[in-house]
Amino acid sequence: KQAEFFLRQAHLEEGDLPPVLDIEDERKWLASGKNKKQIQSMALEWLNVVEKHYGVKPIIYASSKYKQKYLDDPFFKEYPSWVAHYYIPELRKGEEWLMWQCSDIGVLPGINEKVDINIFNGSEKQFKALLIDKK
């Protein structure tokens, strides 16, 4: 249901980032009575439905701890990873990541509120290759 809702709401176009599955709210899942296998199953269903629709692998956004605890199945390594881990100078050695949200208190000229700061792990050419190409 969530994947279908996402597809109705998100009208991605050429030049957009691939779809992103934000799956990090452990308290919500546990409060709903879901266990690790159910969480993995629901995530895989969302990823499969959205990937089939857009023809690109979605990105998985989650904290490092959440990924270690719930997304440790090798299947999830097939998807690009956007890691949320704040207030550290670098991610653990060996941790694979495409993007790293390293701060939620960034300051940018022209924006009067704190913003998230993200780092892309690659070149400008690699970033452009990641974007949706409708051709």
Short mmCIF file of C-alpha atoms in Angstrom, two decimals:
data_model
loop_
_atom_site.label_atom_id
_atom_site.label_comp_id
_atom_site.label_asym_id
_atom_site.label_seq_id
_atom_site.Cartn_x
_atom_site.Cartn_y
_atom_site.Cartn_z
CA LYS A 1 0.00 0.00 0.00
CA GLN A 2 2.80 2.42 0.82
CA ALA A 3 4.54 1.77 -2.50
CA GLU A 4 1.31 2.36 -4.41
CA PHE A 5 0.68 5.55 -2.45
CA PHE A 6 4.24 6.71 -3.17
CA LEU A 7 3.79 6.09 -6.91
CA ARG A 8 0.56 8.12 -6.93
CA GLN A 9 2.24 11.04 -5.14
CA ALA A 10 5.79 11.11 -6.54
CA HIS A 11 5.99 12.02 -10.19
CA LEU A 12 9.70 11.74 -10.76
CA GLU A 13 11.15 13.30 -13.86
CA GLU A 14 14.39 13.20 -15.80
CA GLY A 15 17.16 14.65 -13.65
CA ASP A 16 15.57 13.67 -10.31
CA LEU A 17 17.27 11.40 -7.81
CA PRO A 18 15.96 7.83 -7.81
CA PRO A 19 13.15 7.14 -5.33
CA VAL A 20 14.26 6.86 -1.70
CA LEU A 21 12.89 4.47 0.91
CA ASP A 22 13.20 6.19 4.30
CA ILE A 23 13.03 3.28 6.73
CA GLU A 24 14.46 4.21 10.08
CA ASP A 25 11.67 4.68 12.61
CA GLU A 26 12.22 1.59 14.74
CA ARG A 27 9.75 2.69 17.44
CA LYS A 28 6.89 2.87 14.94
CA TRP A 29 7.59 -0.62 13.60
CA LEU A 30 7.94 -2.16 17.04
CA ALA A 31 4.79 -0.42 18.31
CA SER A 32 2.88 -1.95 15.41
CA GLY A 33 4.09 -5.42 16.43
CA LYS A 34 6.35 -5.98 13.41
CA ASN A 35 9.42 -8.17 13.75
CA LYS A 36 12.66 -8.06 11.77
CA LYS A 37 11.52 -10.49 9.05
CA GLN A 38 8.27 -8.57 8.54
CA ILE A 39 10.14 -5.27 8.31
CA GLN A 40 12.51 -6.77 5.73
CA SER A 41 9.63 -8.26 3.77
CA MET A 42 7.74 -4.96 3.63
CA ALA A 43 10.90 -3.09 2.62
CA LEU A 44 11.62 -5.58 -0.16
CA GLU A 45 8.06 -5.33 -1.43
CA TRP A 46 8.29 -1.52 -1.57
CA LEU A 47 11.68 -1.66 -3.29
CA ASN A 48 10.47 -4.18 -5.88
CA VAL A 49 7.25 -2.31 -6.73
CA VAL A 50 8.97 1.08 -7.02
CA GLU A 51 11.96 -0.28 -8.95
CA LYS A 52 9.65 -1.99 -11.44
CA HIS A 53 7.69 1.25 -11.95
CA TYR A 54 10.67 3.59 -12.45
CA GLY A 55 13.19 1.14 -13.89
CA VAL A 56 15.89 2.24 -11.42
CA LYS A 57 17.05 0.89 -8.09
CA PRO A 58 15.65 2.99 -5.24
CA ILE A 59 18.01 4.31 -2.58
CA ILE A 60 17.62 3.09 1.01
CA TYR A 61 17.85 5.88 3.63
CA ALA A 62 18.44 4.69 7.20
CA SER A 63 20.72 5.17 10.16
CA SER A 64 23.83 3.02 10.43
CA LYS A 65 22.43 1.26 13.49
CA TYR A 66 19.10 0.57 11.81
CA LYS A 67 20.83 -0.89 8.75
CA GLN A 68 22.97 -3.17 10.93
CA LYS A 69 20.00 -4.35 12.96
CA TYR A 70 17.24 -4.72 10.36
CA LEU A 71 18.73 -4.56 6.86
CA ASP A 72 21.59 -7.02 7.26
CA ASP A 73 20.26 -9.42 4.60
CA PRO A 74 22.67 -9.46 1.60
CA PHE A 75 19.79 -8.55 -0.72
CA PHE A 76 19.74 -5.01 0.68
CA LYS A 77 23.38 -4.49 -0.38
CA GLU A 78 22.12 -4.41 -3.99
CA TYR A 79 20.54 -1.01 -3.28
CA PRO A 80 22.41 2.27 -2.93
CA SER A 81 22.67 3.41 0.68
CA TRP A 82 22.02 6.88 2.08
CA VAL A 83 23.27 6.74 5.64
CA ALA A 84 22.04 9.07 8.36
CA HIS A 85 24.72 9.40 11.02
CA TYR A 86 25.27 12.81 12.61
CA TYR A 87 28.05 14.49 14.54
CA ILE A 88 30.92 12.15 13.62
CA PRO A 89 33.97 13.03 11.51
CA GLU A 90 33.61 9.99 9.22
CA LEU A 91 31.66 6.77 8.79
CA ARG A 92 33.07 3.44 9.92
CA LYS A 93 35.70 1.93 7.66
CA GLY A 94 34.19 -0.55 5.25
CA GLU A 95 30.67 0.83 5.46
CA GLU A 96 29.34 1.16 1.93
CA TRP A 97 27.42 4.34 1.23
CA LEU A 98 26.35 6.44 -1.69
CA MET A 99 25.26 9.43 0.38
CA TRP A 100 25.84 10.40 3.98
CA GLN A 101 23.59 12.75 5.90
CA CYS A 102 26.22 13.99 8.32
CA SER A 103 24.34 16.83 10.03
CA ASP A 104 20.86 18.11 10.71
CA ILE A 105 22.05 21.51 11.93
CA GLY A 106 23.74 22.90 8.84
CA VAL A 107 23.72 26.59 7.97
CA LEU A 108 23.44 27.87 4.40
CA PRO A 109 23.28 31.46 3.15
CA GLY A 110 19.73 32.51 2.33
CA ILE A 111 18.09 29.86 4.52
CA ASN A 112 16.94 31.05 7.94
CA GLU A 113 16.60 27.61 9.52
CA LYS A 114 18.97 24.72 10.16
CA VAL A 115 19.25 22.29 7.26
CA ASP A 116 20.42 18.73 6.68
CA ILE A 117 23.90 18.40 5.22
CA ASN A 118 24.60 15.48 2.89
CA ILE A 119 27.78 14.24 1.23
CA PHE A 120 27.82 12.30 -2.03
CA ASN A 121 30.43 9.55 -2.20
CA GLY A 122 31.60 10.02 -5.76
CA SER A 123 32.37 12.44 -8.55
CA GLU A 124 30.07 14.92 -10.28
CA LYS A 125 29.97 12.55 -13.26
CA GLN A 126 28.90 9.66 -10.99
CA PHE A 127 26.23 11.83 -9.41
CA LYS A 128 24.79 12.76 -12.79
CA ALA A 129 24.80 9.08 -13.82
CA LEU A 130 22.68 8.30 -10.76
CA LEU A 131 19.87 10.64 -11.80
CA ILE A 132 16.75 9.39 -13.56
CA ASP A 133 17.14 9.26 -17.32
CA LYS A 134 13.83 8.88 -19.16
CA LYS A 135 15.47 8.34 -22.57
#
